[in-house]
Amino acid sequence: FRENKFSPSYLRKGMKPDVWWIDAGWYPCDYNWPRIGTWKVDEARFPRGLAPIGEACKENDIDFRLWFEPARVRKGEEIDREHPEWLLSVGESDNKLFDLGNPEARAWISDRVDSIIKASGVKIYRQDFNFDPLSVWKENEAPDRVGFLENRHAMGYLAYWDELVLRNPGLIIDSCASGGRRNDLE
């Protein structure tokens, strides 16, 4: 893309992808993609938003896939600054867990992500999860409530996905978790 315009040169050569995928880094992050927690389109890089890309995809029968990681928030980003009460953390870690088990927090992220999906013409919602939340849950729950936060988070995730699909009929959810690596097995 040059100047936020869809470049169809490969289409003229007879090469048409099924999916146009924008991965991490489309939000304000100064090209440091793990700096997440401000779920807005980077206006410096995409002054007209992602809509021109979504429109070009639609015109060429290409599905638009956009990457998100709503459960992780880095220190200093929008959600951390404006809604620290929605975050769970351990010590001084730069990674904080967005509490999807909190109905108010879940409603906010649902509205924000839904607005991006609609404005951009996203057909495939790609969700990632690039850190281990187990220590966050363990550190933030009472000894007699072990598993409570994890369970609430998992139920919140499913409710969040349900809400996105309800608001965007036909939306495909593509979920991954750090490439499937798991280092917390005991």
Coordinates of N, CA, C and O in Angstrom, one line a residue:
F1 N 0.8 -1.2 0.0 CA 0.0 0.0 0.0 C 0.9 1.2 0.0 O 1.8 1.4 0.8
R2 N 0.6 2.1 -0.9 CA 1.3 3.4 -0.9 C 0.3 4.5 -0.7 O -0.7 4.5 -1.3
E3 N 0.6 5.4 0.3 CA -0.3 6.5 0.6 C -1.7 5.9 0.9 O -2.7 6.5 0.5
N4 N -1.7 4.8 1.6 CA -3.0 4.3 2.1 C -3.9 3.9 0.9 O -5.1 3.9 1.1
K5 N -3.3 3.5 -0.2 CA -4.2 3.0 -1.3 C -3.9 1.6 -1.6 O -2.7 1.2 -1.6
F6 N -4.9 0.8 -1.9 CA -4.7 -0.6 -2.3 C -4.0 -0.7 -3.6 O -4.4 0.0 -4.6
S7 N -3.0 -1.5 -3.7 CA -2.2 -1.6 -4.9 C -2.6 -2.9 -5.6 O -2.3 -3.9 -5.2
P8 N -3.4 -2.8 -6.7 CA -3.8 -4.0 -7.4 C -2.9 -4.5 -8.5 O -3.3 -5.2 -9.4
S9 N -1.6 -4.1 -8.5 CA -0.7 -4.5 -9.5 C -0.6 -6.0 -9.7 O -0.6 -6.6 -10.8
Y10 N -0.7 -6.8 -8.6 CA -0.6 -8.2 -8.7 C -2.0 -8.7 -9.2 O -2.0 -9.8 -9.9
L11 N -3.1 -8.0 -9.0 CA -4.4 -8.4 -9.6 C -4.3 -8.3 -11.1 O -4.8 -9.2 -11.8
R12 N -3.7 -7.3 -11.6 CA -3.5 -7.2 -13.1 C -2.7 -8.3 -13.7 O -2.8 -8.6 -14.8
K13 N -1.9 -8.9 -12.9 CA -1.0 -10.0 -13.3 C -1.7 -11.4 -13.1 O -1.1 -12.4 -13.3
G14 N -3.0 -11.3 -12.7 CA -3.7 -12.6 -12.5 C -3.6 -13.2 -11.2 O -3.9 -14.4 -11.0
M15 N -3.0 -12.6 -10.2 CA -2.8 -13.2 -8.9 C -3.7 -12.5 -7.9 O -3.6 -11.4 -7.5
K16 N -4.7 -13.3 -7.5 CA -5.7 -12.7 -6.5 C -5.7 -13.5 -5.2 O -6.0 -14.7 -5.3
P17 N -5.4 -12.9 -4.1 CA -5.5 -13.6 -2.9 C -6.9 -13.8 -2.4 O -7.8 -13.1 -2.8
D18 N -7.1 -14.8 -1.6 CA -8.4 -15.0 -1.0 C -8.6 -14.1 0.2 O -9.7 -13.6 0.5
V19 N -7.5 -13.7 0.9 CA -7.5 -12.9 2.1 C -6.4 -11.9 2.0 O -5.2 -12.2 1.6
W20 N -6.7 -10.7 2.4 CA -5.7 -9.6 2.6 C -5.6 -9.5 4.1 O -6.5 -9.1 4.8
W21 N -4.4 -9.8 4.7 CA -4.2 -9.9 6.1 C -3.2 -8.8 6.6 O -2.1 -8.6 6.1
I22 N -3.7 -8.0 7.5 CA -2.9 -7.0 8.2 C -2.7 -7.5 9.6 O -3.6 -7.7 10.4
D23 N -1.4 -7.7 9.9 CA -1.1 -8.3 11.2 C -0.8 -7.2 12.2 O -1.2 -6.0 12.0
A24 N -0.2 -7.4 13.3 CA 0.1 -6.5 14.3 C 0.8 -5.2 13.8 O 1.6 -5.3 12.9
G25 N 0.5 -4.1 14.4 CA 1.2 -2.9 14.1 C 0.4 -1.8 13.4 O 0.9 -0.8 13.1
W26 N -0.9 -2.1 13.2 CA -1.7 -1.1 12.4 C -2.2 0.0 13.4 O -2.8 1.0 12.9
Y27 N -2.1 -0.1 14.6 CA -2.5 0.8 15.7 C -1.3 1.7 16.0 O -0.1 1.4 15.6
P28 N -1.4 2.8 16.8 CA -0.3 3.6 17.1 C 0.7 2.8 18.0 O 0.4 2.5 19.1
C29 N 1.9 2.6 17.4 CA 2.9 1.8 18.2 C 4.3 2.2 17.8 O 5.3 1.6 18.2
D30 N 4.5 3.2 16.9 CA 5.8 3.6 16.4 C 6.6 2.4 15.9 O 7.8 2.2 16.1
Y31 N 5.9 1.5 15.1 CA 6.5 0.3 14.5 C 7.1 -0.7 15.6 O 7.9 -1.6 15.3
N32 N 6.6 -0.6 16.8 CA 7.0 -1.5 17.9 C 5.7 -2.3 18.2 O 5.0 -1.9 19.2
W33 N 5.3 -3.3 17.5 CA 4.0 -3.9 17.5 C 3.6 -4.4 18.9 O 2.4 -4.4 19.2
P34 N 4.5 -4.9 19.8 CA 4.0 -5.3 21.1 C 3.5 -4.2 22.0 O 3.0 -4.4 23.1
R35 N 3.6 -3.0 21.6 CA 3.1 -1.8 22.3 C 1.6 -1.7 22.0 O 1.1 -1.0 21.2
I36 N 0.9 -2.6 22.7 CA -0.6 -2.7 22.5 C -1.4 -2.2 23.6 O -0.9 -2.2 24.8
G37 N -2.6 -1.9 23.3 CA -3.6 -1.4 24.4 C -4.2 -0.1 24.0 O -4.9 0.5 24.8
T38 N -3.9 0.4 22.8 CA -4.5 1.6 22.2 C -5.2 1.1 20.9 O -4.5 1.1 19.9
W39 N -6.4 0.7 21.0 CA -7.1 0.1 19.8 C -7.8 1.1 19.0 O -9.0 1.3 19.0
K40 N -6.9 1.8 18.2 CA -7.3 2.8 17.3 C -6.4 2.6 16.1 O -5.3 2.2 16.2
V41 N -6.9 3.0 14.9 CA -6.1 3.0 13.7 C -5.0 4.1 13.8 O -5.3 5.2 14.2
D42 N -3.8 3.7 13.5 CA -2.7 4.7 13.5 C -2.9 5.7 12.4 O -2.7 5.4 11.2
E43 N -3.4 6.9 12.7 CA -3.7 7.9 11.8 C -2.5 8.5 11.0 O -2.6 9.0 9.9
A44 N -1.3 8.4 11.6 CA -0.1 8.8 10.9 C 0.2 7.9 9.7 O 0.6 8.4 8.6
R45 N 0.0 6.6 9.8 CA 0.2 5.7 8.8 C -1.0 5.5 7.9 O -0.9 5.2 6.7
F46 N -2.2 5.6 8.4 CA -3.4 5.4 7.7 C -4.4 6.6 7.9 O -5.3 6.5 8.7
P47 N -4.1 7.7 7.3 CA -4.8 9.0 7.6 C -6.3 8.8 7.3 O -7.1 9.6 7.8
R48 N -6.7 7.9 6.4 CA -8.1 7.7 6.1 C -8.6 6.4 6.7 O -9.7 5.9 6.4
G49 N -7.9 5.9 7.7 CA -8.3 4.7 8.4 C -8.0 3.5 7.5 O -7.3 3.6 6.5
L50 N -8.6 2.4 7.9 CA -8.4 1.1 7.1 C -9.5 0.9 6.1 O -9.5 -0.1 5.4
A51 N -10.5 1.8 6.1 CA -11.6 1.7 5.2 C -11.2 1.5 3.7 O -11.8 0.7 3.0
P52 N -10.3 2.3 3.2 CA -9.9 2.1 1.8 C -9.4 0.7 1.5 O -9.6 0.2 0.4
I53 N -8.7 0.1 2.4 CA -8.3 -1.2 2.2 C -9.4 -2.2 2.2 O -9.5 -3.1 1.4
G54 N -10.3 -2.1 3.2 CA -11.5 -2.9 3.2 C -12.4 -2.8 2.0 O -12.9 -3.7 1.5
E55 N -12.5 -1.5 1.5 CA -13.3 -1.3 0.3 C -12.7 -1.9 -0.9 O -13.4 -2.5 -1.7
A56 N -11.4 -1.8 -1.0 CA -10.7 -2.4 -2.2 C -10.7 -3.9 -2.1 O -10.9 -4.6 -3.1
C57 N -10.7 -4.5 -0.9 CA -10.8 -5.9 -0.7 C -12.2 -6.3 -1.2 O -12.4 -7.3 -2.0
K58 N -13.2 -5.6 -0.8 CA -14.6 -5.9 -1.2 C -14.8 -5.9 -2.7 O -15.4 -6.7 -3.3
E59 N -14.3 -4.8 -3.3 CA -14.4 -4.6 -4.7 C -13.7 -5.8 -5.5 O -14.1 -6.1 -6.6
N60 N -12.7 -6.4 -4.9 CA -12.0 -7.5 -5.6 C -12.3 -8.8 -5.0 O -11.5 -9.8 -5.3
D61 N -13.3 -9.0 -4.2 CA -13.8 -10.2 -3.7 C -12.6 -10.9 -2.9 O -12.3 -12.1 -3.0
I62 N -12.0 -10.1 -2.0 CA -10.9 -10.5 -1.1 C -11.4 -10.3 0.3 O -11.9 -9.2 0.6
D63 N -11.3 -11.3 1.2 CA -11.7 -11.1 2.6 C -10.5 -10.3 3.3 O -9.4 -10.6 3.1
F64 N -10.9 -9.4 4.1 CA -10.0 -8.5 4.9 C -9.9 -9.1 6.3 O -10.9 -9.2 7.0
R65 N -8.7 -9.5 6.7 CA -8.4 -10.1 8.0 C -7.5 -9.1 8.8 O -6.5 -8.6 8.3
L66 N -8.0 -8.8 10.0 CA -7.2 -7.8 10.8 C -6.9 -8.4 12.2 O -7.8 -9.1 12.8
W67 N -5.7 -8.2 12.6 CA -5.1 -8.8 13.9 C -5.4 -7.9 15.1 O -5.3 -6.7 15.0
F68 N -5.8 -8.6 16.2 CA -6.0 -7.9 17.5 C -5.4 -8.8 18.6 O -5.3 -10.0 18.4
E69 N -5.1 -8.1 19.7 CA -4.8 -8.9 20.9 C -5.3 -8.1 22.1 O -4.7 -7.4 22.8
P70 N -6.7 -8.2 22.3 CA -7.3 -7.4 23.3 C -7.1 -7.8 24.7 O -7.3 -7.0 25.6
A71 N -6.6 -9.0 25.0 CA -6.4 -9.4 26.4 C -5.1 -8.8 27.0 O -5.0 -8.8 28.2
R72 N -4.2 -8.4 26.2 CA -2.9 -7.9 26.7 C -2.8 -6.4 26.5 O -3.1 -5.9 25.4
V73 N -2.4 -5.7 27.6 CA -2.3 -4.2 27.5 C -0.9 -3.9 28.1 O -0.5 -4.3 29.1
R74 N -0.2 -3.1 27.3 CA 1.1 -2.6 27.8 C 1.0 -1.4 28.6 O 0.2 -0.5 28.4
K75 N 1.9 -1.3 29.6 CA 2.0 -0.1 30.5 C 2.1 1.2 29.7 O 2.8 1.2 28.7
G76 N 1.2 2.2 30.0 CA 1.3 3.5 29.3 C 0.4 3.6 28.2 O 0.2 4.7 27.6
E77 N -0.2 2.5 27.7 CA -1.1 2.7 26.5 C -2.5 3.2 27.0 O -2.8 3.3 28.2
E78 N -3.4 3.4 26.0 CA -4.7 4.1 26.3 C -5.4 3.4 27.4 O -5.9 4.1 28.3
I79 N -5.6 2.1 27.3 CA -6.4 1.4 28.3 C -5.8 1.5 29.7 O -6.5 1.7 30.7
D80 N -4.5 1.4 29.8 CA -3.7 1.5 31.0 C -3.9 2.9 31.6 O -4.1 3.0 32.8
R81 N -3.8 3.9 30.8 CA -3.9 5.3 31.3 C -5.4 5.6 31.7 O -5.6 6.3 32.7
E82 N -6.3 5.2 30.9 CA -7.7 5.7 31.1 C -8.6 4.7 31.9 O -9.6 5.2 32.5
H83 N -8.2 3.4 31.9 CA -9.1 2.5 32.6 C -8.2 1.4 33.4 O -8.3 0.2 33.2
P84 N -7.3 1.9 34.3 CA -6.5 0.9 35.0 C -7.3 -0.1 35.8 O -6.8 -1.2 36.1
E85 N -8.5 0.3 36.2 CA -9.4 -0.6 37.0 C -9.8 -1.8 36.2 O -10.3 -2.8 36.8
W86 N -9.6 -1.8 34.9 CA -10.0 -3.0 34.1 C -8.8 -3.9 33.8 O -8.9 -4.9 33.1
L87 N -7.7 -3.7 34.5 CA -6.5 -4.4 34.2 C -6.0 -5.2 35.5 O -6.1 -4.7 36.6
L88 N -5.5 -6.4 35.2 CA -4.9 -7.2 36.3 C -3.4 -7.3 35.9 O -3.0 -7.5 34.8
S89 N -2.6 -7.2 37.0 CA -1.1 -7.3 36.7 C -0.4 -8.0 37.8 O -1.0 -8.3 38.9
V90 N 0.9 -8.3 37.6 CA 1.7 -8.9 38.6 C 3.0 -8.0 38.7 O 3.6 -7.8 37.7
G91 N 3.2 -7.5 39.9 CA 4.4 -6.7 40.1 C 4.5 -5.6 39.1 O 3.6 -4.9 38.8
E92 N 5.7 -5.4 38.6 CA 6.0 -4.2 37.7 C 6.1 -4.6 36.3 O 6.6 -3.9 35.4
S93 N 5.5 -5.7 35.9 CA 5.4 -6.2 34.5 C 4.8 -5.2 33.6 O 3.8 -4.5 34.0
D94 N 5.4 -5.0 32.4 CA 4.8 -4.1 31.4 C 3.6 -4.7 30.8 O 2.8 -4.0 30.2
N95 N 3.3 -6.0 30.9 CA 2.2 -6.7 30.4 C 1.1 -6.7 31.5 O 1.3 -7.1 32.6
K96 N -0.1 -6.3 31.1 CA -1.2 -6.3 32.0 C -2.4 -7.1 31.3 O -2.5 -7.1 30.1
L97 N -3.2 -7.8 32.1 CA -4.3 -8.6 31.5 C -5.6 -7.7 31.5 O -6.0 -7.3 32.6
F98 N -6.2 -7.6 30.3 CA -7.4 -6.9 30.2 C -8.5 -7.8 30.8 O -8.6 -9.0 30.4
D99 N -9.2 -7.4 31.8 CA -10.2 -8.3 32.5 C -11.5 -8.4 31.7 O -12.5 -7.7 31.9
L100 N -11.5 -9.4 30.8 CA -12.7 -9.7 30.0 C -13.8 -10.3 30.9 O -14.9 -10.3 30.4
G101 N -13.5 -10.7 32.1 CA -14.6 -11.1 33.0 C -15.3 -9.9 33.6 O -16.3 -10.1 34.3
N102 N -14.8 -8.7 33.4 CA -15.5 -7.5 33.9 C -16.5 -7.1 32.9 O -16.1 -6.7 31.8
P103 N -17.8 -7.1 33.1 CA -18.8 -6.7 32.1 C -18.6 -5.3 31.5 O -18.8 -5.1 30.3
E104 N -18.2 -4.4 32.4 CA -18.0 -3.0 31.9 C -16.8 -2.9 30.9 O -16.9 -2.3 29.8
A105 N -15.7 -3.6 31.3 CA -14.6 -3.6 30.4 C -14.9 -4.3 29.1 O -14.5 -3.9 28.0
R106 N -15.6 -5.5 29.2 CA -15.9 -6.2 28.0 C -16.8 -5.4 27.1 O -16.7 -5.5 25.9
A107 N -17.8 -4.7 27.6 CA -18.6 -3.9 26.8 C -17.8 -2.8 26.0 O -18.0 -2.5 24.9
W108 N -16.9 -2.2 26.7 CA -16.0 -1.2 26.1 C -15.2 -1.7 25.0 O -15.2 -1.2 23.9
I109 N -14.5 -2.9 25.2 CA -13.7 -3.4 24.2 C -14.5 -4.0 23.0 O -14.1 -3.9 21.9
S110 N -15.7 -4.5 23.3 CA -16.6 -4.9 22.3 C -17.0 -3.7 21.4 O -17.0 -3.9 20.1
D111 N -17.4 -2.6 22.0 CA -17.7 -1.4 21.2 C -16.5 -0.9 20.4 O -16.7 -0.6 19.2
R112 N -15.4 -0.9 21.0 CA -14.2 -0.4 20.2 C -13.8 -1.3 19.1 O -13.7 -0.8 17.9
V113 N -13.7 -2.5 19.3 CA -13.3 -3.5 18.2 C -14.4 -3.5 17.2 O -14.1 -3.5 16.0
D114 N -15.7 -3.6 17.6 CA -16.8 -3.6 16.6 C -16.7 -2.3 15.7 O -17.0 -2.4 14.5
S115 N -16.4 -1.2 16.3 CA -16.4 0.0 15.4 C -15.2 -0.1 14.4 O -15.4 0.4 13.3
I116 N -14.1 -0.7 14.8 CA -13.0 -0.9 13.8 C -13.4 -1.9 12.7 O -13.2 -1.6 11.5
I117 N -14.1 -3.0 13.1 CA -14.5 -4.0 12.2 C -15.4 -3.4 11.1 O -15.3 -3.5 9.9
K118 N -16.4 -2.6 11.6 CA -17.4 -2.0 10.7 C -16.8 -0.9 9.8 O -17.1 -0.9 8.6
A119 N -16.0 0.0 10.4 CA -15.5 1.1 9.7 C -14.5 0.6 8.6 O -14.3 1.2 7.6
S120 N -13.8 -0.6 8.9 CA -12.8 -1.1 8.0 C -13.2 -2.1 7.0 O -12.4 -2.5 6.1
G121 N -14.4 -2.7 7.2 CA -14.8 -3.8 6.4 C -14.2 -5.1 6.6 O -14.0 -5.9 5.7
V122 N -13.8 -5.3 7.9 CA -13.1 -6.6 8.3 C -14.1 -7.7 8.2 O -15.2 -7.7 8.6
K123 N -13.6 -8.8 7.5 CA -14.4 -10.0 7.4 C -13.9 -11.2 8.3 O -14.6 -12.1 8.7
I124 N -12.6 -11.1 8.6 CA -12.0 -12.1 9.5 C -11.3 -11.4 10.6 O -10.4 -10.6 10.4
Y125 N -11.7 -11.7 11.8 CA -11.2 -11.1 13.1 C -10.1 -12.1 13.5 O -10.4 -13.2 13.9
R126 N -8.8 -11.7 13.5 CA -7.7 -12.5 14.0 C -7.4 -12.1 15.4 O -7.0 -11.0 15.7
Q127 N -7.4 -13.1 16.3 CA -7.1 -12.8 17.7 C -5.9 -13.5 18.2 O -5.8 -14.8 18.0
D128 N -5.0 -12.9 18.8 CA -3.7 -13.5 19.3 C -3.7 -13.3 20.8 O -4.5 -12.6 21.4
F129 N -2.8 -14.0 21.5 CA -2.7 -13.9 22.9 C -1.2 -14.2 23.2 O -0.8 -15.4 23.3
N130 N -0.4 -13.2 23.4 CA 1.1 -13.3 23.4 C 1.7 -13.2 24.8 O 2.8 -12.8 24.9
F131 N 1.0 -13.6 25.8 CA 1.7 -13.8 27.1 C 0.9 -14.7 28.0 O -0.3 -15.0 27.8
D132 N 1.6 -15.2 29.0 CA 1.0 -16.2 29.9 C 0.2 -15.5 31.0 O 0.8 -14.9 31.9
P133 N -1.1 -15.7 31.1 CA -1.9 -15.0 32.1 C -2.0 -15.8 33.4 O -2.5 -15.2 34.4
L134 N -1.5 -17.0 33.5 CA -1.7 -17.8 34.7 C -1.1 -17.1 35.9 O -1.8 -17.1 37.0
S135 N 0.1 -16.6 35.9 CA 0.6 -15.9 37.1 C -0.2 -14.7 37.5 O -0.4 -14.4 38.7
V136 N -0.8 -14.0 36.5 CA -1.7 -12.9 36.8 C -2.9 -13.3 37.5 O -3.3 -12.7 38.5
W137 N -3.6 -14.4 37.1 CA -4.7 -14.9 37.7 C -4.4 -15.4 39.2 O -5.1 -15.0 40.1
K138 N -3.3 -16.1 39.3 CA -2.9 -16.7 40.6 C -2.6 -15.5 41.6 O -3.0 -15.6 42.8
E139 N -1.9 -14.5 41.1 CA -1.6 -13.4 42.0 C -2.7 -12.5 42.4 O -2.7 -11.9 43.5
N140 N -3.8 -12.5 41.6 CA -4.9 -11.6 41.9 C -6.2 -12.3 42.5 O -7.2 -11.6 42.6
E141 N -6.1 -13.5 42.8 CA -7.3 -14.1 43.4 C -7.0 -14.7 44.8 O -5.8 -15.0 45.1
A142 N -8.0 -14.8 45.6 CA -7.9 -15.3 47.0 C -7.6 -16.8 47.0 O -8.1 -17.5 46.1
P143 N -6.9 -17.3 48.0 CA -6.6 -18.7 48.1 C -7.9 -19.6 48.0 O -7.8 -20.7 47.5
D144 N -9.0 -19.1 48.5 CA -10.2 -19.9 48.5 C -11.0 -19.7 47.2 O -12.1 -20.2 47.0
R145 N -10.4 -19.0 46.2 CA -11.1 -18.7 44.9 C -10.2 -19.1 43.7 O -10.4 -18.6 42.7
V146 N -9.3 -20.1 43.9 CA -8.4 -20.5 42.8 C -9.2 -20.9 41.6 O -10.1 -21.7 41.7
G147 N -8.9 -20.3 40.5 CA -9.5 -20.6 39.2 C -10.7 -19.7 38.9 O -11.2 -19.7 37.8
F148 N -11.1 -18.9 39.9 CA -12.3 -18.0 39.6 C -12.0 -17.0 38.5 O -12.8 -16.8 37.6
L149 N -10.9 -16.3 38.6 CA -10.6 -15.2 37.6 C -10.3 -15.9 36.2 O -10.8 -15.3 35.2
E150 N -9.7 -17.0 36.2 CA -9.5 -17.7 34.9 C -10.8 -18.1 34.3 O -11.0 -17.9 33.1
N151 N -11.7 -18.6 35.1 CA -13.0 -19.0 34.6 C -13.8 -17.8 34.1 O -14.4 -17.9 33.0
R152 N -13.8 -16.8 34.9 CA -14.5 -15.6 34.5 C -13.9 -15.0 33.2 O -14.7 -14.5 32.3
H153 N -12.6 -15.0 33.1 CA -12.0 -14.5 31.9 C -12.4 -15.3 30.6 O -12.7 -14.8 29.6
A154 N -12.3 -16.7 30.8 CA -12.7 -17.6 29.7 C -14.2 -17.3 29.3 O -14.5 -17.2 28.1
M155 N -15.1 -17.2 30.2 CA -16.5 -16.9 29.9 C -16.6 -15.6 29.3 O -17.4 -15.4 28.3
G156 N -15.8 -14.6 29.7 CA -15.8 -13.3 29.1 C -15.4 -13.3 27.7 O -15.9 -12.6 26.8
Y157 N -14.3 -14.1 27.4 CA -13.8 -14.2 26.0 C -14.9 -14.7 25.1 O -15.2 -14.2 24.0
L158 N -15.6 -15.8 25.6 CA -16.7 -16.3 24.7 C -17.8 -15.3 24.5 O -18.4 -15.2 23.4
A159 N -18.2 -14.6 25.6 CA -19.2 -13.6 25.5 C -18.8 -12.5 24.5 O -19.6 -12.0 23.7
Y160 N -17.5 -12.1 24.6 CA -17.0 -11.1 23.7 C -17.1 -11.5 22.2 O -17.5 -10.8 21.4
W161 N -16.6 -12.7 22.0 CA -16.7 -13.3 20.6 C -18.2 -13.4 20.1 O -18.5 -13.0 19.0
D162 N -19.0 -13.8 21.0 CA -20.5 -13.9 20.7 C -21.0 -12.5 20.3 O -21.8 -12.4 19.3
E163 N -20.6 -11.5 21.0 CA -21.0 -10.2 20.8 C -20.5 -9.7 19.4 O -21.3 -9.1 18.6
L164 N -19.3 -9.9 19.1 CA -18.7 -9.5 17.8 C -19.5 -10.2 16.6 O -19.8 -9.5 15.7
V165 N -19.8 -11.5 16.8 CA -20.5 -12.2 15.7 C -21.9 -11.7 15.6 O -22.4 -11.6 14.5
L166 N -22.5 -11.5 16.8 CA -23.9 -11.0 16.8 C -24.0 -9.6 16.0 O -24.9 -9.4 15.2
R167 N -23.0 -8.8 16.3 CA -23.0 -7.4 15.6 C -22.5 -7.5 14.2 O -22.8 -6.5 13.5
N168 N -21.8 -8.5 13.8 CA -21.2 -8.6 12.5 C -21.5 -10.0 11.9 O -20.6 -10.8 11.8
P169 N -22.8 -10.2 11.5 CA -23.1 -11.6 11.0 C -22.2 -12.0 9.8 O -21.8 -11.2 9.0
G170 N -21.7 -13.2 9.9 CA -20.8 -13.8 9.0 C -19.3 -13.5 9.3 O -18.4 -14.1 8.6
L171 N -19.1 -12.8 10.4 CA -17.7 -12.6 10.8 C -17.0 -13.9 11.2 O -17.6 -14.7 11.9
I172 N -15.8 -14.1 10.7 CA -15.1 -15.3 11.0 C -14.1 -14.9 12.1 O -13.4 -13.9 12.0
I173 N -14.0 -15.7 13.1 CA -13.0 -15.5 14.2 C -11.9 -16.5 14.0 O -12.1 -17.7 14.0
D174 N -10.7 -16.0 13.9 CA -9.5 -16.8 13.7 C -8.6 -16.5 15.0 O -8.2 -15.4 15.2
S175 N -8.5 -17.6 15.8 CA -7.8 -17.4 17.1 C -6.5 -18.2 17.2 O -6.5 -19.3 16.8
C176 N -5.5 -17.5 17.7 CA -4.3 -18.3 17.9 C -3.7 -17.8 19.3 O -4.2 -16.8 19.9
A177 N -2.7 -18.5 19.8 CA -2.1 -18.1 21.1 C -0.6 -18.3 21.0 O 0.0 -19.3 21.2
S178 N 0.0 -17.2 20.5 CA 1.5 -17.2 20.5 C 2.1 -18.3 19.7 O 3.1 -18.9 20.0
G179 N 1.4 -18.7 18.6 CA 1.8 -19.8 17.9 C 1.7 -21.2 18.6 O 2.2 -22.2 18.2
G180 N 0.9 -21.2 19.6 CA 0.6 -22.4 20.4 C 1.7 -22.8 21.4 O 1.6 -23.9 21.9
R181 N 2.6 -22.0 21.6 CA 3.7 -22.3 22.6 C 3.0 -22.3 24.0 O 2.3 -21.4 24.4
R182 N 3.5 -23.2 24.9 CA 3.0 -23.2 26.2 C 4.1 -23.6 27.2 O 4.6 -24.7 27.1
N183 N 4.5 -22.6 28.0 CA 5.6 -22.8 28.9 C 5.2 -23.0 30.3 O 6.1 -23.1 31.2
D184 N 3.9 -22.9 30.6 CA 3.5 -22.9 32.0 C 3.0 -24.2 32.5 O 2.5 -24.3 33.6
L185 N 3.2 -25.3 31.7 CA 2.7 -26.6 32.2 C 3.6 -27.1 33.4 O 4.8 -27.0 33.4
E186 N 2.9 -27.5 34.4 CA 3.6 -28.0 35.6 C 3.7 -29.5 35.6 O 2.9 -30.2 35.1

